[in-house]
GROMACS .gro file of C-alpha atoms in nm:
model
  345
    1UNK     CA    1   2.737  -4.063   1.723
    2UNK     CA    2   2.370  -4.170   1.814
    3UNK     CA    3   2.173  -3.862   1.679
    4UNK     CA    4   1.839  -3.929   1.861
    5UNK     CA    5   2.056  -3.837   2.150
    6UNK     CA    6   2.217  -3.509   2.014
    7UNK     CA    7   2.303  -3.293   2.305
    8UNK     CA    8   2.408  -2.909   2.282
    9UNK     CA    9   2.716  -3.018   2.342
   10UNK     CA   10   2.731  -3.227   2.014
   11UNK     CA   11   2.593  -2.926   1.834
   12UNK     CA   12   2.885  -2.703   1.990
   13UNK     CA   13   3.130  -2.883   1.861
   14UNK     CA   14   2.965  -2.973   1.516
   15UNK     CA   15   2.897  -2.612   1.514
   16UNK     CA   16   3.273  -2.502   1.599
   17UNK     CA   17   3.108  -2.237   1.927
   18UNK     CA   18   3.030  -2.259   2.276
   19UNK     CA   19   2.756  -2.487   2.451
   20UNK     CA   20   2.626  -2.127   2.596
   21UNK     CA   21   2.573  -1.986   2.274
   22UNK     CA   22   2.396  -2.317   2.140
   23UNK     CA   23   2.165  -2.272   2.459
   24UNK     CA   24   2.098  -1.878   2.384
   25UNK     CA   25   1.998  -1.952   1.987
   26UNK     CA   26   1.817  -2.234   2.122
   27UNK     CA   27   1.624  -2.101   2.343
   28UNK     CA   28   1.563  -1.764   2.167
   29UNK     CA   29   1.784  -1.580   2.440
   30UNK     CA   30   1.808  -1.209   2.380
   31UNK     CA   31   2.155  -1.212   2.437
   32UNK     CA   32   2.338  -1.067   2.071
   33UNK     CA   33   2.436  -1.356   1.887
   34UNK     CA   34   2.551  -1.292   1.505
   35UNK     CA   35   2.309  -1.403   1.230
   36UNK     CA   36   2.587  -1.612   1.107
   37UNK     CA   37   2.614  -1.786   1.418
   38UNK     CA   38   2.275  -1.853   1.478
   39UNK     CA   39   2.240  -2.024   1.154
   40UNK     CA   40   2.523  -2.248   1.173
   41UNK     CA   41   2.374  -2.352   1.562
   42UNK     CA   42   2.041  -2.401   1.431
   43UNK     CA   43   2.162  -2.598   1.080
   44UNK     CA   44   2.347  -2.789   1.326
   45UNK     CA   45   2.092  -2.923   1.553
   46UNK     CA   46   1.862  -2.992   1.219
   47UNK     CA   47   2.149  -3.221   1.072
   48UNK     CA   48   2.200  -3.342   1.442
   49UNK     CA   49   1.820  -3.427   1.474
   50UNK     CA   50   1.806  -3.213   1.825
   51UNK     CA   51   1.518  -3.265   2.009
   52UNK     CA   52   1.490  -3.007   2.303
   53UNK     CA   53   1.478  -3.155   2.686
   54UNK     CA   54   1.147  -3.047   2.749
   55UNK     CA   55   1.179  -3.172   3.166
   56UNK     CA   56   1.499  -2.977   3.160
   57UNK     CA   57   1.361  -2.650   3.007
   58UNK     CA   58   1.084  -2.690   3.257
   59UNK     CA   59   1.291  -2.744   3.593
   60UNK     CA   60   1.439  -2.430   3.451
   61UNK     CA   61   1.157  -2.197   3.399
   62UNK     CA   62   0.932  -2.374   3.629
   63UNK     CA   63   0.671  -2.350   3.350
   64UNK     CA   64   0.448  -2.659   3.178
   65UNK     CA   65   0.255  -2.682   2.941
   66UNK     CA   66   0.055  -2.984   3.095
   67UNK     CA   67  -0.285  -3.031   3.289
   68UNK     CA   68  -0.411  -3.361   3.483
   69UNK     CA   69  -0.744  -3.551   3.434
   70UNK     CA   70  -0.811  -3.784   3.736
   71UNK     CA   71  -1.085  -4.013   3.743
   72UNK     CA   72  -1.189  -4.328   3.923
   73UNK     CA   73  -1.232  -4.582   3.631
   74UNK     CA   74  -1.097  -4.577   3.259
   75UNK     CA   75  -1.265  -4.921   3.165
   76UNK     CA   76  -1.633  -4.722   3.231
   77UNK     CA   77  -1.681  -4.591   2.926
   78UNK     CA   78  -1.839  -4.291   3.046
   79UNK     CA   79  -1.518  -4.140   3.148
   80UNK     CA   80  -1.302  -4.181   2.813
   81UNK     CA   81  -1.587  -3.950   2.679
   82UNK     CA   82  -1.522  -3.697   2.935
   83UNK     CA   83  -1.118  -3.693   2.894
   84UNK     CA   84  -1.218  -3.687   2.481
   85UNK     CA   85  -1.370  -3.348   2.540
   86UNK     CA   86  -1.085  -3.214   2.793
   87UNK     CA   87  -0.840  -3.296   2.530
   88UNK     CA   88  -1.020  -3.121   2.204
   89UNK     CA   89  -1.022  -2.808   2.410
   90UNK     CA   90  -0.666  -2.857   2.566
   91UNK     CA   91  -0.525  -2.917   2.237
   92UNK     CA   92  -0.648  -2.600   2.122
   93UNK     CA   93  -0.485  -2.448   2.367
   94UNK     CA   94  -0.150  -2.586   2.294
   95UNK     CA   95  -0.202  -2.791   2.628
   96UNK     CA   96  -0.110  -3.147   2.733
   97UNK     CA   97  -0.312  -3.379   2.930
   98UNK     CA   98  -0.160  -3.638   3.191
   99UNK     CA   99  -0.426  -3.901   3.235
  100UNK     CA  100  -0.493  -4.063   3.592
  101UNK     CA  101  -0.665  -4.338   3.688
  102UNK     CA  102  -0.727  -4.378   3.995
  103UNK     CA  103  -0.911  -4.765   4.013
  104UNK     CA  104  -1.174  -4.591   4.280
  105UNK     CA  105  -0.910  -4.602   4.545
  106UNK     CA  106  -0.886  -4.234   4.792
  107UNK     CA  107  -0.536  -4.329   4.849
  108UNK     CA  108  -0.416  -4.358   4.534
  109UNK     CA  109  -0.572  -4.044   4.418
  110UNK     CA  110  -0.426  -3.882   4.688
  111UNK     CA  111  -0.107  -3.980   4.536
  112UNK     CA  112  -0.138  -3.885   4.205
  113UNK     CA  113  -0.276  -3.532   4.351
  114UNK     CA  114   0.055  -3.513   4.526
  115UNK     CA  115   0.245  -3.650   4.193
  116UNK     CA  116   0.073  -3.376   3.952
  117UNK     CA  117   0.151  -3.113   4.183
  118UNK     CA  118   0.543  -3.227   4.196
  119UNK     CA  119   0.494  -3.206   3.802
  120UNK     CA  120   0.384  -2.860   3.844
  121UNK     CA  121   0.077  -2.874   3.631
  122UNK     CA  122  -0.113  -2.599   3.549
  123UNK     CA  123  -0.425  -2.724   3.670
  124UNK     CA  124  -0.636  -3.072   3.752
  125UNK     CA  125  -0.986  -3.195   3.659
  126UNK     CA  126  -1.081  -3.407   3.870
  127UNK     CA  127  -1.397  -3.674   3.943
  128UNK     CA  128  -1.278  -3.731   4.299
  129UNK     CA  129  -1.405  -4.018   4.511
  130UNK     CA  130  -1.222  -3.919   4.818
  131UNK     CA  131  -1.414  -3.799   5.110
  132UNK     CA  132  -1.096  -3.645   5.252
  133UNK     CA  133  -1.102  -3.267   5.193
  134UNK     CA  134  -0.747  -3.186   5.356
  135UNK     CA  135  -0.530  -3.231   5.018
  136UNK     CA  136  -0.752  -3.059   4.814
  137UNK     CA  137  -0.790  -2.754   5.109
  138UNK     CA  138  -0.393  -2.755   5.090
  139UNK     CA  139  -0.404  -2.775   4.716
  140UNK     CA  140  -0.646  -2.469   4.667
  141UNK     CA  141  -0.449  -2.236   4.928
  142UNK     CA  142  -0.106  -2.315   4.703
  143UNK     CA  143  -0.358  -2.122   4.422
  144UNK     CA  144  -0.375  -2.482   4.226
  145UNK     CA  145  -0.671  -2.443   3.926
  146UNK     CA  146  -0.862  -2.726   4.004
  147UNK     CA  147  -1.234  -2.829   3.860
  148UNK     CA  148  -1.408  -3.128   3.969
  149UNK     CA  149  -1.678  -3.318   3.779
  150UNK     CA  150  -1.901  -3.590   3.825
  151UNK     CA  151  -1.919  -3.576   4.209
  152UNK     CA  152  -1.956  -3.276   4.410
  153UNK     CA  153  -1.713  -3.171   4.661
  154UNK     CA  154  -1.763  -2.940   4.947
  155UNK     CA  155  -1.415  -2.734   4.910
  156UNK     CA  156  -1.417  -2.448   4.718
  157UNK     CA  157  -1.326  -2.508   4.335
  158UNK     CA  158  -1.464  -2.483   3.975
  159UNK     CA  159  -1.740  -2.723   3.955
  160UNK     CA  160  -1.952  -2.904   3.673
  161UNK     CA  161  -2.233  -3.035   3.847
  162UNK     CA  162  -2.541  -3.309   3.737
  163UNK     CA  163  -2.887  -3.320   3.845
  164UNK     CA  164  -2.866  -3.690   3.945
  165UNK     CA  165  -3.133  -3.681   4.206
  166UNK     CA  166  -3.363  -3.529   3.918
  167UNK     CA  167  -3.207  -3.859   3.668
  168UNK     CA  168  -3.287  -4.064   3.923
  169UNK     CA  169  -3.648  -3.934   3.952
  170UNK     CA  170  -3.687  -3.923   3.558
  171UNK     CA  171  -3.597  -4.314   3.539
  172UNK     CA  172  -3.855  -4.419   3.767
  173UNK     CA  173  -4.116  -4.173   3.708
  174UNK     CA  174  -4.095  -4.331   3.301
  175UNK     CA  175  -4.150  -4.674   3.468
  176UNK     CA  176  -4.435  -4.585   3.693
  177UNK     CA  177  -4.583  -4.457   3.361
  178UNK     CA  178  -4.580  -4.755   3.193
  179UNK     CA  179  -4.787  -4.938   3.472
  180UNK     CA  180  -4.490  -5.082   3.678
  181UNK     CA  181  -4.542  -5.053   4.075
  182UNK     CA  182  -4.263  -5.326   4.190
  183UNK     CA  183  -3.957  -5.132   4.092
  184UNK     CA  184  -3.573  -5.276   4.204
  185UNK     CA  185  -3.299  -5.038   4.228
  186UNK     CA  186  -2.982  -5.239   4.161
  187UNK     CA  187  -2.620  -5.097   4.166
  188UNK     CA  188  -2.282  -5.043   4.372
  189UNK     CA  189  -2.283  -4.922   4.706
  190UNK     CA  190  -2.418  -4.611   4.783
  191UNK     CA  191  -2.058  -4.434   4.893
  192UNK     CA  192  -2.068  -4.156   4.654
  193UNK     CA  193  -2.259  -3.858   4.607
  194UNK     CA  194  -2.390  -3.914   4.278
  195UNK     CA  195  -2.485  -4.259   4.385
  196UNK     CA  196  -2.654  -4.114   4.724
  197UNK     CA  197  -2.865  -3.837   4.444
  198UNK     CA  198  -2.983  -4.089   4.273
  199UNK     CA  199  -3.116  -4.297   4.509
  200UNK     CA  200  -3.298  -4.000   4.648
  201UNK     CA  201  -3.444  -3.951   4.308
  202UNK     CA  202  -3.571  -4.298   4.296
  203UNK     CA  203  -3.745  -4.256   4.637
  204UNK     CA  204  -3.893  -3.968   4.535
  205UNK     CA  205  -4.064  -4.065   4.225
  206UNK     CA  206  -4.200  -4.344   4.454
  207UNK     CA  207  -4.351  -4.120   4.722
  208UNK     CA  208  -4.486  -3.887   4.442
  209UNK     CA  209  -4.676  -4.157   4.277
  210UNK     CA  210  -4.763  -4.321   4.591
  211UNK     CA  211  -4.575  -4.655   4.554
  212UNK     CA  212  -4.465  -4.811   4.891
  213UNK     CA  213  -4.160  -4.829   4.908
  214UNK     CA  214  -3.991  -5.194   4.991
  215UNK     CA  215  -3.647  -5.191   5.100
  216UNK     CA  216  -3.608  -5.587   4.971
  217UNK     CA  217  -3.619  -5.378   4.630
  218UNK     CA  218  -3.285  -5.217   4.680
  219UNK     CA  219  -3.000  -5.498   4.564
  220UNK     CA  220  -2.633  -5.301   4.676
  221UNK     CA  221  -2.313  -5.471   4.683
  222UNK     CA  222  -2.161  -5.376   5.028
  223UNK     CA  223  -1.789  -5.346   4.883
  224UNK     CA  224  -1.638  -5.235   4.539
  225UNK     CA  225  -1.488  -5.579   4.410
  226UNK     CA  226  -1.220  -5.546   4.161
  227UNK     CA  227  -1.219  -5.742   3.876
  228UNK     CA  228  -0.905  -5.781   3.695
  229UNK     CA  229  -0.882  -5.746   3.312
  230UNK     CA  230  -1.274  -5.693   3.346
  231UNK     CA  231  -1.514  -5.412   3.409
  232UNK     CA  232  -1.654  -5.423   3.781
  233UNK     CA  233  -1.997  -5.220   3.673
  234UNK     CA  234  -2.080  -5.492   3.458
  235UNK     CA  235  -1.984  -5.801   3.662
  236UNK     CA  236  -2.177  -5.637   3.929
  237UNK     CA  237  -2.482  -5.627   3.693
  238UNK     CA  238  -2.453  -5.963   3.636
  239UNK     CA  239  -2.379  -6.088   4.005
  240UNK     CA  240  -2.730  -5.883   4.148
  241UNK     CA  241  -2.920  -6.012   3.863
  242UNK     CA  242  -2.880  -6.327   4.008
  243UNK     CA  243  -2.948  -6.170   4.380
  244UNK     CA  244  -3.288  -6.019   4.185
  245UNK     CA  245  -3.396  -6.356   4.024
  246UNK     CA  246  -3.419  -6.465   4.382
  247UNK     CA  247  -3.660  -6.263   4.527
  248UNK     CA  248  -3.987  -6.415   4.631
  249UNK     CA  249  -4.195  -6.116   4.495
  250UNK     CA  250  -4.033  -6.001   4.199
  251UNK     CA  251  -4.049  -5.636   4.074
  252UNK     CA  252  -4.174  -5.615   3.761
  253UNK     CA  253  -3.877  -5.346   3.600
  254UNK     CA  254  -3.530  -5.258   3.739
  255UNK     CA  255  -3.345  -4.926   3.764
  256UNK     CA  256  -2.992  -4.981   3.745
  257UNK     CA  257  -2.748  -4.714   3.869
  258UNK     CA  258  -2.540  -4.672   3.543
  259UNK     CA  259  -2.550  -4.842   3.216
  260UNK     CA  260  -2.300  -5.083   3.240
  261UNK     CA  261  -2.473  -5.204   3.548
  262UNK     CA  262  -2.806  -5.198   3.362
  263UNK     CA  263  -2.619  -5.429   3.036
  264UNK     CA  264  -2.474  -5.651   3.320
  265UNK     CA  265  -2.801  -5.708   3.428
  266UNK     CA  266  -2.966  -5.785   3.100
  267UNK     CA  267  -2.740  -6.048   3.045
  268UNK     CA  268  -2.751  -6.183   3.353
  269UNK     CA  269  -3.146  -6.179   3.303
  270UNK     CA  270  -3.099  -6.350   2.965
  271UNK     CA  271  -2.849  -6.598   3.116
  272UNK     CA  272  -3.171  -6.724   3.322
  273UNK     CA  273  -3.392  -6.729   3.024
  274UNK     CA  274  -3.551  -6.399   3.175
  275UNK     CA  275  -3.659  -6.169   2.844
  276UNK     CA  276  -3.614  -5.820   2.834
  277UNK     CA  277  -3.824  -5.608   2.809
  278UNK     CA  278  -4.124  -5.897   2.760
  279UNK     CA  279  -4.054  -6.040   3.131
  280UNK     CA  280  -3.887  -5.729   3.314
  281UNK     CA  281  -3.772  -5.363   3.244
  282UNK     CA  282  -3.472  -5.242   3.278
  283UNK     CA  283  -3.354  -4.866   3.269
  284UNK     CA  284  -2.976  -4.725   3.309
  285UNK     CA  285  -2.802  -4.381   3.356
  286UNK     CA  286  -2.533  -4.183   3.184
  287UNK     CA  287  -2.596  -4.288   2.843
  288UNK     CA  288  -2.243  -4.451   2.731
  289UNK     CA  289  -2.228  -4.490   2.324
  290UNK     CA  290  -2.292  -4.884   2.370
  291UNK     CA  291  -2.616  -4.821   2.551
  292UNK     CA  292  -2.756  -4.809   2.211
  293UNK     CA  293  -2.534  -5.112   2.038
  294UNK     CA  294  -2.682  -5.346   2.270
  295UNK     CA  295  -2.985  -5.611   2.243
  296UNK     CA  296  -3.207  -5.436   2.339
  297UNK     CA  297  -3.120  -5.073   2.325
  298UNK     CA  298  -3.100  -4.940   2.669
  299UNK     CA  299  -3.329  -4.731   2.788
  300UNK     CA  300  -3.156  -4.457   3.003
  301UNK     CA  301  -3.082  -4.093   3.125
  302UNK     CA  302  -2.880  -3.870   2.951
  303UNK     CA  303  -2.515  -3.766   3.137
  304UNK     CA  304  -2.377  -3.579   2.827
  305UNK     CA  305  -1.971  -3.672   2.923
  306UNK     CA  306  -1.792  -3.504   2.613
  307UNK     CA  307  -2.017  -3.162   2.677
  308UNK     CA  308  -1.888  -3.214   3.042
  309UNK     CA  309  -1.538  -3.285   2.928
  310UNK     CA  310  -1.512  -2.963   2.735
  311UNK     CA  311  -1.713  -2.774   2.976
  312UNK     CA  312  -1.458  -2.850   3.259
  313UNK     CA  313  -1.155  -2.779   3.038
  314UNK     CA  314  -1.305  -2.435   2.957
  315UNK     CA  315  -1.384  -2.357   3.295
  316UNK     CA  316  -1.014  -2.429   3.388
  317UNK     CA  317  -0.834  -2.252   3.085
  318UNK     CA  318  -1.046  -1.942   3.195
  319UNK     CA  319  -0.927  -2.010   3.516
  320UNK     CA  320  -0.591  -1.980   3.408
  321UNK     CA  321  -0.576  -1.672   3.180
  322UNK     CA  322  -0.793  -1.468   3.469
  323UNK     CA  323  -1.059  -1.415   3.332
  324UNK     CA  324  -1.292  -1.565   3.654
  325UNK     CA  325  -1.234  -1.424   3.949
  326UNK     CA  326  -1.471  -1.643   4.173
  327UNK     CA  327  -1.561  -2.008   4.103
  328UNK     CA  328  -1.852  -2.108   3.911
  329UNK     CA  329  -2.068  -2.390   3.887
  330UNK     CA  330  -2.221  -2.515   3.592
  331UNK     CA  331  -2.523  -2.735   3.673
  332UNK     CA  332  -2.609  -3.026   3.404
  333UNK     CA  333  -2.991  -3.139   3.369
  334UNK     CA  334  -3.040  -3.475   3.256
  335UNK     CA  335  -3.297  -3.582   2.990
  336UNK     CA  336  -3.462  -3.956   2.943
  337UNK     CA  337  -3.389  -4.162   2.623
  338UNK     CA  338  -3.648  -4.424   2.550
  339UNK     CA  339  -3.525  -4.716   2.342
  340UNK     CA  340  -3.633  -5.102   2.383
  341UNK     CA  341  -3.521  -5.174   2.727
  342UNK     CA  342  -3.856  -5.116   2.889
  343UNK     CA  343  -4.254  -5.135   2.784
  344UNK     CA  344  -4.569  -5.159   2.972
  345UNK     CA  345  -4.628  -5.378   3.240
   0.00000   0.00000   0.00000
């Protein structure tokens, strides 16, 4: 007998009883079973190394202890920190976390949403890149608990948001205070609410300090390319650094739309003999853990990822326990972390 795959039929045979009795004992049913028989069944289950079939139990009870987290890119260190915050809270509550990576693909994101509903997860925590709210509205109508983070969404749900515009403003203001007047913005396409808000913060700072906007200083890839087995944002930074160096009227500072892009920019500049910050100052956005490990250590806007994950999970579990009636939005504020990648112009 394969003890690792023991079933209730094996236990019934070993304990010399019926499968119905075994099922009642193992499920803690109220159906009366004598203490002697109950102990015999439990001893048999232990002897045969029985493992309950949780899938089968879920099908019968229609209950799970799973929640899902859907993120756009696990290779970006920003997202694992958030997932860790979610997992720490979920573990305390006795829940499992199912992690889904949409690879920045709206169709895959939608497929994951449908799959998680079929798996009857208790709730979903998501950084959505989709512009289509139809699926979300259908889920909300089914009373599925959803918490959105990172990206602003328009469908009704609990949200953990971040003041991206203020973050962009702080980054550019810092460079302006150092005397920089020619500041480039480097990043991916402005196709997400967070990126649009960061861009608005960039423009806001230029306007406040009467610095003329130069569209040639905005360097964005039109499409988000996929680099297999490599990090898109980092490779994008290297690629855009080359375009930056081809500018006739080269800026003295760069604001990158996230830290991985900033690190790629620094590497791209270094490979062409351009020093950071001696020749060009660079600021990032996110404050991922490696931002202080690179050389030079990156000046960046702090977005508290772990705390964001914990807040999102707590909001979800409060909704599950009906402690919160209406949807809540928690808006986090940015702060600037000044390190070694910027200096006075």
